[in-house]
XYZ file of C-alpha atoms in Angstrom:
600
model
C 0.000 0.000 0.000
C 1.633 3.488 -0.991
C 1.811 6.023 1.442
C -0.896 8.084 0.808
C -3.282 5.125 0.667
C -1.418 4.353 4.220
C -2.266 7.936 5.288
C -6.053 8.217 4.197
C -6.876 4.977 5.543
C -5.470 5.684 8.987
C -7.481 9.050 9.217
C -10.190 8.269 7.653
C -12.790 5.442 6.811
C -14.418 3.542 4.120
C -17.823 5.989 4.388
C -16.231 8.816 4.767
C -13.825 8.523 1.417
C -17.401 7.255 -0.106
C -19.464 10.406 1.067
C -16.496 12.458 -0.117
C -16.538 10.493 -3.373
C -13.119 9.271 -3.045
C -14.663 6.264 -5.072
C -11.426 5.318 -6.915
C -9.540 6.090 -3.418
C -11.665 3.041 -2.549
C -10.885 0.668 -4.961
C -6.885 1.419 -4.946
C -7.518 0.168 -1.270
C -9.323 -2.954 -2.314
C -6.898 -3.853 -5.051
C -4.064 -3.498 -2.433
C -5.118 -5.675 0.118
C -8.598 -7.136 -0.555
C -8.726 -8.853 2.630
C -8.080 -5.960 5.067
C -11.542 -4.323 4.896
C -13.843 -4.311 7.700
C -17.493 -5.915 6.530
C -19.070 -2.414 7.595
C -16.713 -1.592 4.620
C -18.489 -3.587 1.871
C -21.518 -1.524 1.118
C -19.316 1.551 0.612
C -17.022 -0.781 -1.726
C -20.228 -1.832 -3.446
C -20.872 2.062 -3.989
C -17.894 2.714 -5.448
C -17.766 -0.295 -8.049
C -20.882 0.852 -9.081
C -20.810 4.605 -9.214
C -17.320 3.598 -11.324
C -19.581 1.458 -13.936
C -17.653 -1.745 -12.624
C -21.437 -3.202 -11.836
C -20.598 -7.332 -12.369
C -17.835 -7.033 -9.820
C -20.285 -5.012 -7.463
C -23.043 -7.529 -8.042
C -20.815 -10.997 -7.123
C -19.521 -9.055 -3.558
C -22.488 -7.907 -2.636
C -24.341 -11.968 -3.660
C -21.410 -13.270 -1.298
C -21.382 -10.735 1.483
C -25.409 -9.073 1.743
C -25.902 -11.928 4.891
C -23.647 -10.348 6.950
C -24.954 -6.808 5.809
C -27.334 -4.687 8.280
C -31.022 -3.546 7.347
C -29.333 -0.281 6.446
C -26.351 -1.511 4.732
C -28.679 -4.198 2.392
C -30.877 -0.878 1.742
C -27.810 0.725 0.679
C -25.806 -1.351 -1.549
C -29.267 -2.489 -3.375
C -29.857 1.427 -4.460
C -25.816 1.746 -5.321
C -26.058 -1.444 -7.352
C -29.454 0.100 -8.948
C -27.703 3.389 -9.515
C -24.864 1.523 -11.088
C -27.103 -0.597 -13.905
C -29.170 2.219 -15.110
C -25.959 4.165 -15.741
C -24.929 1.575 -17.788
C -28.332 1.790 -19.555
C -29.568 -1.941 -17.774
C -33.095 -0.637 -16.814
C -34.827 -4.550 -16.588
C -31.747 -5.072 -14.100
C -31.977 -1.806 -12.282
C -35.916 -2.086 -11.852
C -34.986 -5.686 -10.126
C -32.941 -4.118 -7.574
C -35.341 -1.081 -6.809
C -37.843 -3.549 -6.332
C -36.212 -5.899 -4.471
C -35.551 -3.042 -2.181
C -38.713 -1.794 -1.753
C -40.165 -5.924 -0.827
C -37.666 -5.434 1.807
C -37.678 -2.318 3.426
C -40.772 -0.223 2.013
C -41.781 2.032 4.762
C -39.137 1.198 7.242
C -39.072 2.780 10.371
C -35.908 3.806 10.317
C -35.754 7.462 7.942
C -32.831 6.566 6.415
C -33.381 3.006 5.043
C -36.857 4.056 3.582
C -34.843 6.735 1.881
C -32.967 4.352 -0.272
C -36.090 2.508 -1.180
C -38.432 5.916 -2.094
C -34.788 7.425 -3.818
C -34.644 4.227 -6.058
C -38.369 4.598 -7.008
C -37.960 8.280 -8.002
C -34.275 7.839 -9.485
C -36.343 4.863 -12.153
C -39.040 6.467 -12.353
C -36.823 9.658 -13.582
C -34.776 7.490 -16.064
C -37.927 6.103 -17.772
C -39.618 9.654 -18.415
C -41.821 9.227 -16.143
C -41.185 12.852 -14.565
C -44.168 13.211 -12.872
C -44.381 10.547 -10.679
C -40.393 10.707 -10.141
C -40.841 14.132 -8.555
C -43.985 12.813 -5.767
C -40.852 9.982 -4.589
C -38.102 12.459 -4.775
C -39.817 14.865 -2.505
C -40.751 11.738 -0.221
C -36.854 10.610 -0.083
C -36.189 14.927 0.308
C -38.388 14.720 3.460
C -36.810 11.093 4.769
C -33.290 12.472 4.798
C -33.977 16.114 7.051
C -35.494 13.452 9.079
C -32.645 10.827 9.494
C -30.520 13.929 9.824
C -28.037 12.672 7.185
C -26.675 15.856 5.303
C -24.836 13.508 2.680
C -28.057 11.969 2.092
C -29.819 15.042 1.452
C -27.481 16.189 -1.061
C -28.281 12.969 -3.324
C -32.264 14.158 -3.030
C -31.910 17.223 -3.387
C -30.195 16.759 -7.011
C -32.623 14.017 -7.797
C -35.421 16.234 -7.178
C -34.203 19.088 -8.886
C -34.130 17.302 -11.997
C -37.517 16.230 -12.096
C -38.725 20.079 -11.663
C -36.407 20.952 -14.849
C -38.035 18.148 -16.957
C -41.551 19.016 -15.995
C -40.905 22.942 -16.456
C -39.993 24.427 -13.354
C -36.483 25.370 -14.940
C -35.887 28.073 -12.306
C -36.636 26.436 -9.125
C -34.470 23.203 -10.407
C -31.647 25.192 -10.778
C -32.062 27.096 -7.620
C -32.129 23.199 -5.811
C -29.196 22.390 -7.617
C -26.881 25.193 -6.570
C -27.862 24.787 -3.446
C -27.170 20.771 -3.346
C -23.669 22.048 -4.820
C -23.221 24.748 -2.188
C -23.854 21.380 0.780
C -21.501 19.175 -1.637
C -18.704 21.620 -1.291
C -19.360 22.390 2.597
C -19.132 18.322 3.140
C -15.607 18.465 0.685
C -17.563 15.901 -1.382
C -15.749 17.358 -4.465
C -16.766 14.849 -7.104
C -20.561 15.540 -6.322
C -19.695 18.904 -5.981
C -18.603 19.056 -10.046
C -21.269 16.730 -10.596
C -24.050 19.428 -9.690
C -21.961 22.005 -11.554
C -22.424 20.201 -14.344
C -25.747 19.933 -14.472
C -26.259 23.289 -13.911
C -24.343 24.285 -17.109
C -26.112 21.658 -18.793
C -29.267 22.589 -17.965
C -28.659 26.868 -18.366
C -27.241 25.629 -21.751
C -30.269 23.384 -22.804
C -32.925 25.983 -21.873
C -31.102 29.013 -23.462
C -30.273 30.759 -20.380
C -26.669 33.474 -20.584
C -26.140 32.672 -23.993
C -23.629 35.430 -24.386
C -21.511 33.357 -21.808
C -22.559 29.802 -21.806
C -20.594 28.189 -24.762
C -16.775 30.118 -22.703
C -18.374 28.332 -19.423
C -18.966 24.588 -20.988
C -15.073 25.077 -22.640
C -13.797 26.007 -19.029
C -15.910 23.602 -17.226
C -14.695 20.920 -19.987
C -11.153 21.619 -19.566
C -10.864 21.619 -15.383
C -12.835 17.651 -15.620
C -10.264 15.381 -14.180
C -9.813 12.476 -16.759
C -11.896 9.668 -14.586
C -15.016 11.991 -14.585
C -15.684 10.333 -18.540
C -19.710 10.477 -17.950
C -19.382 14.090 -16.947
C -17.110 15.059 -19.796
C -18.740 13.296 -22.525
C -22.225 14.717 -20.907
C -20.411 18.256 -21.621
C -19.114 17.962 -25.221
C -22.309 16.590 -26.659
C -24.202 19.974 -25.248
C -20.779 21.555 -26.144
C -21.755 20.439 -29.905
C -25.007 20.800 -29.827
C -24.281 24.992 -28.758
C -21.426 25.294 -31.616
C -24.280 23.280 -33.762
C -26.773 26.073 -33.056
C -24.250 29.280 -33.530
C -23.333 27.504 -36.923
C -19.857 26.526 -35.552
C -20.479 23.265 -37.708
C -16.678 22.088 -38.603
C -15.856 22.822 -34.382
C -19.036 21.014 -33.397
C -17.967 18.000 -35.626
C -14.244 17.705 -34.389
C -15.497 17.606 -30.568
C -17.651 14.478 -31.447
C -15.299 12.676 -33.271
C -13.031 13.337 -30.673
C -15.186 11.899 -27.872
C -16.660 9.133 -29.746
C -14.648 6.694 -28.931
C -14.724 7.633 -25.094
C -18.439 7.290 -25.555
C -18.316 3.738 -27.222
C -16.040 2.091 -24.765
C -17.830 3.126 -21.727
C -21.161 1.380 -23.079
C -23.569 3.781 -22.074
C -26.004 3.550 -24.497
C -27.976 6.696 -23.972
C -24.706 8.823 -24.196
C -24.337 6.707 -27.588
C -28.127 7.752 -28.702
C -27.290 11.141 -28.164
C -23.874 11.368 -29.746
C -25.612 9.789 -33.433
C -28.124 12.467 -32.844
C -25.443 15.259 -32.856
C -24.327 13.711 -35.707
C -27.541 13.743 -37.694
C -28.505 17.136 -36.812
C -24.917 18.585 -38.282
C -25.732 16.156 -41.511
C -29.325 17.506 -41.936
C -28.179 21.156 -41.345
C -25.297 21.173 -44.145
C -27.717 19.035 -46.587
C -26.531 15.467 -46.495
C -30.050 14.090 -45.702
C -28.544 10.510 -46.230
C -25.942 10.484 -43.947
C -28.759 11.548 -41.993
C -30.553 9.248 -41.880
C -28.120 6.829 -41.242
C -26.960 8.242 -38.538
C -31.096 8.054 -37.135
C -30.852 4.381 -37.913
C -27.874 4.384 -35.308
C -29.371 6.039 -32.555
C -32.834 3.815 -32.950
C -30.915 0.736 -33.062
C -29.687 1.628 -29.205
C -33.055 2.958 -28.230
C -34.757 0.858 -25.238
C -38.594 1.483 -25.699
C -39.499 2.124 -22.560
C -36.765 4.201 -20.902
C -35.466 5.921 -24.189
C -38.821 7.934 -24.950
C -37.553 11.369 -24.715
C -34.457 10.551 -27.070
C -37.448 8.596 -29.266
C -39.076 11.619 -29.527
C -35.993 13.499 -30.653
C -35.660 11.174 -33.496
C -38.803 11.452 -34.429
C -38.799 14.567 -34.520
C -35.501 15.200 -37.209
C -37.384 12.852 -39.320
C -40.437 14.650 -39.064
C -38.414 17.338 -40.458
C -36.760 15.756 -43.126
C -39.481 14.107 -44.512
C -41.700 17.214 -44.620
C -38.870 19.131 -46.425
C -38.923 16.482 -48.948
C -42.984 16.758 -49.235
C -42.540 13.012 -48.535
C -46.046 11.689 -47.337
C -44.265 9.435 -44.454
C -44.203 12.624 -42.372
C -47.448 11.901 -41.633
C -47.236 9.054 -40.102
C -44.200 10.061 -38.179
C -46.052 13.084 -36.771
C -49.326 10.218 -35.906
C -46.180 8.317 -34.177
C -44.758 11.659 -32.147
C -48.153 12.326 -30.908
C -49.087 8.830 -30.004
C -45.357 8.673 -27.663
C -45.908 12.004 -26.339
C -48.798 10.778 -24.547
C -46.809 8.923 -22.214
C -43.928 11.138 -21.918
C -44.530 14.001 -19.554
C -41.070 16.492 -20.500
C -41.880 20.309 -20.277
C -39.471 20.541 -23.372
C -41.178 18.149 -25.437
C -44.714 19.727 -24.872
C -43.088 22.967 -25.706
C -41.714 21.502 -29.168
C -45.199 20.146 -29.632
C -47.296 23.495 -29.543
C -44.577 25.173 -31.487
C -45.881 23.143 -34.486
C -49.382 23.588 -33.258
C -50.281 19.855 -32.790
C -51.451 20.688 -29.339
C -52.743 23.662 -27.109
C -50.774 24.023 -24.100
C -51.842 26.501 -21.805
C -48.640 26.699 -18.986
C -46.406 28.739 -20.990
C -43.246 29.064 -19.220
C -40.379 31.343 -19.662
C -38.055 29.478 -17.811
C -37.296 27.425 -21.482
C -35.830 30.732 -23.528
C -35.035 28.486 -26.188
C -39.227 27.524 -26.820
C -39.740 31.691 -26.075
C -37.917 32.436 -28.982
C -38.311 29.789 -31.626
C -42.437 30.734 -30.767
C -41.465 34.092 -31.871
C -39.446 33.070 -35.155
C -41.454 32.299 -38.439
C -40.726 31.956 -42.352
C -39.707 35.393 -43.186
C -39.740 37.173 -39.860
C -37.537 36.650 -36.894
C -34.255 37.756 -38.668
C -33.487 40.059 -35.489
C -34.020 37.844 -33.007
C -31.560 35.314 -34.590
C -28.773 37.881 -35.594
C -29.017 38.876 -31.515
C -29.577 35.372 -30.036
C -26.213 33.804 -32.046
C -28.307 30.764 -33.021
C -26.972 31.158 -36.294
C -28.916 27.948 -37.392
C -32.132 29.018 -37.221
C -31.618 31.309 -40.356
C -32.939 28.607 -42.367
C -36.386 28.644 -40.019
C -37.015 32.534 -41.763
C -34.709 32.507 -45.190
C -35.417 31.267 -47.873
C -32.487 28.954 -48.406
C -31.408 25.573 -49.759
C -29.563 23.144 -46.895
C -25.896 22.378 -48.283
C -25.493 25.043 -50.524
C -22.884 27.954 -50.397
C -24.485 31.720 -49.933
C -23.533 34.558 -49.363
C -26.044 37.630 -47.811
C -26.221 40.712 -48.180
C -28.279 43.420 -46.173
C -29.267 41.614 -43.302
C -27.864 44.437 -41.075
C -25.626 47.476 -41.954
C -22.091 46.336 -43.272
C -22.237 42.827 -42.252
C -22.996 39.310 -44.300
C -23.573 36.203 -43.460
C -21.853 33.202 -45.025
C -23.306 29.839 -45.354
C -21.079 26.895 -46.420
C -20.630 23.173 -45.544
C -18.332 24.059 -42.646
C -21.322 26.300 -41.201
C -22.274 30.147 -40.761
C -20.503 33.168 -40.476
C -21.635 36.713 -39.391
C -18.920 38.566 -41.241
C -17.953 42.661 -41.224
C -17.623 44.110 -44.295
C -15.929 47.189 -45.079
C -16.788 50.327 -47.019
C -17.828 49.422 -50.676
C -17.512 45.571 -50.440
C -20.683 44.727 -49.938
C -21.395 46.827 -53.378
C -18.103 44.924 -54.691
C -20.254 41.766 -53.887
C -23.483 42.935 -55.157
C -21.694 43.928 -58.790
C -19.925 40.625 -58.691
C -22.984 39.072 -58.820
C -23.863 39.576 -62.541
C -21.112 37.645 -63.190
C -17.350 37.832 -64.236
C -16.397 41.921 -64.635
C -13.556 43.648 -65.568
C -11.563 46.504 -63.849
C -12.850 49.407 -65.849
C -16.563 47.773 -65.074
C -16.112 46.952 -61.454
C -14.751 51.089 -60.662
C -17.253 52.489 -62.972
C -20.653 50.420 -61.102
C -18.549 50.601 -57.477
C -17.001 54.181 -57.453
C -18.957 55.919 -60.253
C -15.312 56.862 -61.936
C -14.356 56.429 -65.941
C -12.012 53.831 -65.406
C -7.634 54.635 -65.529
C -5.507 51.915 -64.880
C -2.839 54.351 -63.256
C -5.331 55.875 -60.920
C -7.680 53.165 -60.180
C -5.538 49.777 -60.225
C -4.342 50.385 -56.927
C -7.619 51.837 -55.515
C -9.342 48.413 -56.836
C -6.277 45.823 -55.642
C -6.581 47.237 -52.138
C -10.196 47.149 -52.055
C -10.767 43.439 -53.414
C -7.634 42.890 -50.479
C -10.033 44.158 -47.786
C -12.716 42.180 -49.217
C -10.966 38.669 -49.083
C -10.020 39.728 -45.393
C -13.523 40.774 -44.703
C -14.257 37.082 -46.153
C -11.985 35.531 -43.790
C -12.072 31.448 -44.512
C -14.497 32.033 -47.418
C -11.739 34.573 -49.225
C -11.344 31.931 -51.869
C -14.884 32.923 -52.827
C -13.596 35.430 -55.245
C -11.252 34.430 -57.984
C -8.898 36.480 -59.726
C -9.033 36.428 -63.546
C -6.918 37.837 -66.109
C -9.148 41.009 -66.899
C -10.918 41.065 -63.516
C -12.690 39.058 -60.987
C -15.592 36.753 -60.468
C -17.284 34.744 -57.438
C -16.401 31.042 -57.460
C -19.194 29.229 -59.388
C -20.854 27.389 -56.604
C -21.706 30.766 -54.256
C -24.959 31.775 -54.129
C -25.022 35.568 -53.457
C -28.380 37.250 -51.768
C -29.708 40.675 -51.756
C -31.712 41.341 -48.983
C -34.076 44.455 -49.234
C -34.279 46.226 -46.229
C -32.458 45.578 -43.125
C -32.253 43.685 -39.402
C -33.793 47.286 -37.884
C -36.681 47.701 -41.166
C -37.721 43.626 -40.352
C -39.061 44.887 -36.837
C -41.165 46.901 -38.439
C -41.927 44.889 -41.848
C -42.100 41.758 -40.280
C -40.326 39.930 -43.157
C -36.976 40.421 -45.632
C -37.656 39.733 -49.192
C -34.319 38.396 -51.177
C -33.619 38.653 -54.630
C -31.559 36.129 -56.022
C -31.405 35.286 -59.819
C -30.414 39.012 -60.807
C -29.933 42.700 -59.602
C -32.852 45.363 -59.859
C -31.762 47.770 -62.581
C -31.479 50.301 -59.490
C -28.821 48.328 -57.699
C -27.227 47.359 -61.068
C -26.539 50.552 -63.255
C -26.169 53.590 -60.692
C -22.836 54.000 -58.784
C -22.373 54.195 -54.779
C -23.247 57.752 -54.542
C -26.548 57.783 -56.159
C -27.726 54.865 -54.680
C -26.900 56.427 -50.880
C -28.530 59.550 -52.367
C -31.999 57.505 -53.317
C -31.353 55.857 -49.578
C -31.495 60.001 -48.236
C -34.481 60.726 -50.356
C -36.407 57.881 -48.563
C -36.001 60.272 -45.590
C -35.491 63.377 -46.564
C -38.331 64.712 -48.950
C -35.550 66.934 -51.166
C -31.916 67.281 -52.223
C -29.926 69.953 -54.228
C -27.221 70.300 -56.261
C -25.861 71.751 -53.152
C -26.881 69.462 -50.923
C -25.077 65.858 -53.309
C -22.065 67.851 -53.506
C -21.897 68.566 -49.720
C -22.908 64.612 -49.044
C -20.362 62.816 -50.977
C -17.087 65.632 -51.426
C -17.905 65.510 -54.919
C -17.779 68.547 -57.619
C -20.606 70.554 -58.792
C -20.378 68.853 -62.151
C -20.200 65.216 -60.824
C -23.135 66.263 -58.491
C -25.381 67.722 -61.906
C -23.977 64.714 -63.866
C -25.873 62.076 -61.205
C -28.580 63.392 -60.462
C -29.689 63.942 -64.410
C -28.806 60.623 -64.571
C -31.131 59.864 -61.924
C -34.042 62.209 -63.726
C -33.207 60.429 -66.973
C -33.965 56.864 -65.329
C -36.814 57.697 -63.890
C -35.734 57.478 -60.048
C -36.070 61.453 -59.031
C -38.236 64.253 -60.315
C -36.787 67.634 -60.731
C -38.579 70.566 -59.253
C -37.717 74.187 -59.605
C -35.406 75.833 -62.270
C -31.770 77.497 -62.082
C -30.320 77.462 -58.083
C -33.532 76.773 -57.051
C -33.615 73.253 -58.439
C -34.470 70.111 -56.286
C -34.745 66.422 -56.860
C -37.008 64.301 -55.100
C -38.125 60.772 -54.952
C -40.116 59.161 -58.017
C -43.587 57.683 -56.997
C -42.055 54.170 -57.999
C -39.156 54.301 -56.022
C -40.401 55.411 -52.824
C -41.071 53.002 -49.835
């Protein structure tokens, strides 16, 4: 034995390593000298094999040894060894020892062994979707351990129940029982429980929306302090990890974390964890337009489904193929949405009732704001919601209000004041663009151009290659750095430039702030309007002034853009020659304003 096993087993015991969850503490002491524990030291061994997924050697010790055991200690080691199994995704095995535990000692007299029989009920019962129910035991077990006066205990209910009031809706007061169960953890130095609850907490603040501005920095931190033998928790962590890059459109990032944690997720057998990591997968396929990949990735996470416990990851499934199938007008969405309905009757999650009324299959009436995520996707429609995704940073959900076409490359424009948005296999981009390259983009559109045609429809000038080469290298420079990763978008030809063949660019008329008031964008995509097309820069932010300001002079363009008088005469006549302004007045006291065709 080394001597820091020596050291911890002199000052302290078997229960109080366990309560601290010292758990592999524990088993470096049983490997060492199997022979030296006390029997009072068994249950607490049993604990620890099964809290550490080693469940088969838990099972023959405690076979051998439960004779010897007290009422207290059989209680015990039959809710560890249930614990254990259901981890492990074993629920026909788990519901055997729950049972077995409530034949023995349901409604003890003693607080504490009842405890373990009502906090095995409520921990099934929680693990089967049955949320419900699991939160009338939890709150029984809450009220056996104030009474047995064990604060370790307590802990353990208090977590339990504050998962069953996040799954039925009460997001708010779960995470307010949670913090507290962490603030006991770390008072007791039970450090492993108290990152446990941590955890959760993220987990949960992530699942329901809440600090997104923080939330995605907070799961990287809490991902990176995880000691190595805290797997569950850490594989727990990167699949929400992916699932928050998945919604911001951090698609490539999303898809390196699971493939890094896949095979930590295989070899520890958990099948749920496995369920959820081909649903990651599936959702990133669906989003970038590889609907068969998909689907195989579905066929994955059904084949680990168990029917009964599995419902709210059945649901989920469902659900993306719900989705698919009505995007392909295929008529087996039907009977997918006849099959969601007919499961959701016996699943009680807030979330899923939520995702329900969304699609307005049902009414529900308890609208809660706890779930931010549900407030906001009830606020987003085709068309409308543009704001609320730009300011969320749920990137994804631009294909819930544009009109675009999963797995294909855009580019758009006008979505808010000198920014675009890039959408490409490896996922979306909010970019900044500088002066003039969005108009660079929007001429680039029509197709391959020249020099002399790119300065004349960008900057309005007659085209000189000794004055304007320079002017147009350094602004197509700024461009591809605007572009960042997508700078390979534009090419560089002999004469000119183009966009790369497979980049969809959109025009979107109006902006993020206009939307609020609209209620929807409209895009234009096979061609430019003849206004965006033909005029340079100056006149078209001169049209954008009329549409506030009823009149502009002479005086007033030349003072706008640091033009001369002649340029200013020279664009607006052009302007009155195609239709866009009226004249009014002669001599000085000439004014343009807005045709009736062009004004909003």
């Amino acid at each position: 034995m080394s001597e820091i096993t020596k050291n911890k087993t002199s000052k302290q015991r078997l229960s109080e390593l366990f309560f601290l969850g010292h758990y592999t503490t524990i088993l470096q002491i049983y490997k060492d000298h199997p022979l030296s524990l006390a029997e009072k030291d068994i249950p607490f061994l049993i604990g620890a094999l099964s809290f550490l997924g080693k469940t088969l050697e838990a099972e023959e010790i405690f076979k051998t040894r439960q004779t010897s055991f007290s009422e207290k200690e059989q209680a015990a080691s039959l809710f560890y060894l249930g614990v254990g199994v259901a981890r492990k995704s074993k629920y026909k095995k788990a519901r055997r020892f729950f049972r077995e535990n409530q034949k023995r000692f349901g409604n003890h007299d003693q607080a504490e062994i009842s405890f373990y029989t009502y906090q095995g009920i409520a921990f099934y019962l929680y693990f089967t979707g049955q949320f419900f129910r699991s939160e009338k035991f939890a709150t029984k077990a809450l009220r056996l351990a104030v009474r047995a006066q064990n604060p370790h205990i307590k802990v353990l209910a208090q977590d339990l129940l504050a998962h069953t009031l996040v799954q039925t809706g009460r997001v708010y007061s779960g995470l307010e029982l949670l913090k507290e169960a962490h603030d006991i953890a770390l008072r007791l130095g039970n450090d492993a429980f108290a990152s446990a609850t941590q955890v959760s907490i993220l987990l949960y603040e992530a699942t329901y929306g809440h600090r997104p501005e923080s939330i995605v920095p907070d799961l990287e931190k809490c991902l990176h302090n995880l000691k190595p033998q805290d797997s569950y928790s850490k594989s727990n962590v990167v699949l929400e990890l992916a699932r928050q890059k998945t919604l911001r459109g951090l698609w490539k990032d999303a898809e390196t974390l699971l493939n890094l944690q896949a095979p930590v997720i295989f070899s520890s057998e958990n099948r749920r964890q496995e369920i959820a990591l081909n649903l990651r997968w599936a959702e990133l396929a669906y989003l970038r337009g590889q609907t068969v990949l998909a689907w195989q990735y579905l066929r994955g996470a059904n084949l680990r489904l168990d029917q009964e416990a599995d419902k709210n990851f059945a649901i989920q499934i469902l659900g993306l193929e719900h989705k698919i199938l009505t995007e392909q007008n295929n008529p087996l969405a039907l009977e997918k949405k006849k099959q969601l309905l007919e499961l959701s009757r016996s699943f009680s999650s807030k979330i899923n009732r939520n995702m329900l009324s969304r699609r307005q299959w049902i009414q529900e009436k308890d609208f809660s704001e706890d779930d931010h995520i549900h407030t906001l996707l009830s606020q987003i429609g085709d068309n409308s919601g543009i704001e609320l995704v730009h300011k969320s940073g749920y990137y994804s959900w631009y294909y819930k209000c544009l009109p675009l076409q999963k797995g294909v490359n855009y580019l758009v424009l006008g979505l808010s004041k000198n920014r675009a948005v890039t959408f490409s296999i490896d996922g979306i981009e909010v970019i900044k663009l500088a002066d003039f390259s969005a108009r660079i983009l929007e001429v680039l559109r029509q197709g391959p151009l020249d020099k002399a045609t790119l300065v004349e429809k960008v900057w309005g000038y007659e085209y000189h290659p000794l004055r304007h080469d320079s002017l147009v290298y350094a602004a197509m420079s700024t461009l591809r750095r605007n572009l960042g990763s997508k700078h390979t978008w534009i090419q560089t030809l002999d004469s000119g430039y183009q966009l790369e063949k497979n980049v969809n660019i959109l025009q979107a008329r109006g902006s993020i702030n206009e939307s609020k008031n609209s209620g929807s964008i409209l895009l234009k995509s096979s061609s430019l309007r003849p206004v965006d097309a033909e005029l340079n820069y100056r006149q078209l932010q001169a049209l954008d002034y009329l549409q506030e300001n009823r009149f502009l002079s002479t005086r007033q363009y030349k003072d706008l853009f640091k033009t001369t008088e002649i340029t200013a005469c020279r664009d607006l006549a052009a302007l009155n020659k195609k239709g866009h302004v009226v004249r009014i007045g002669f001599g000085r006291a000439t004014q343009y304003t807005l045709a009736q065709g062009d004004r909003k």
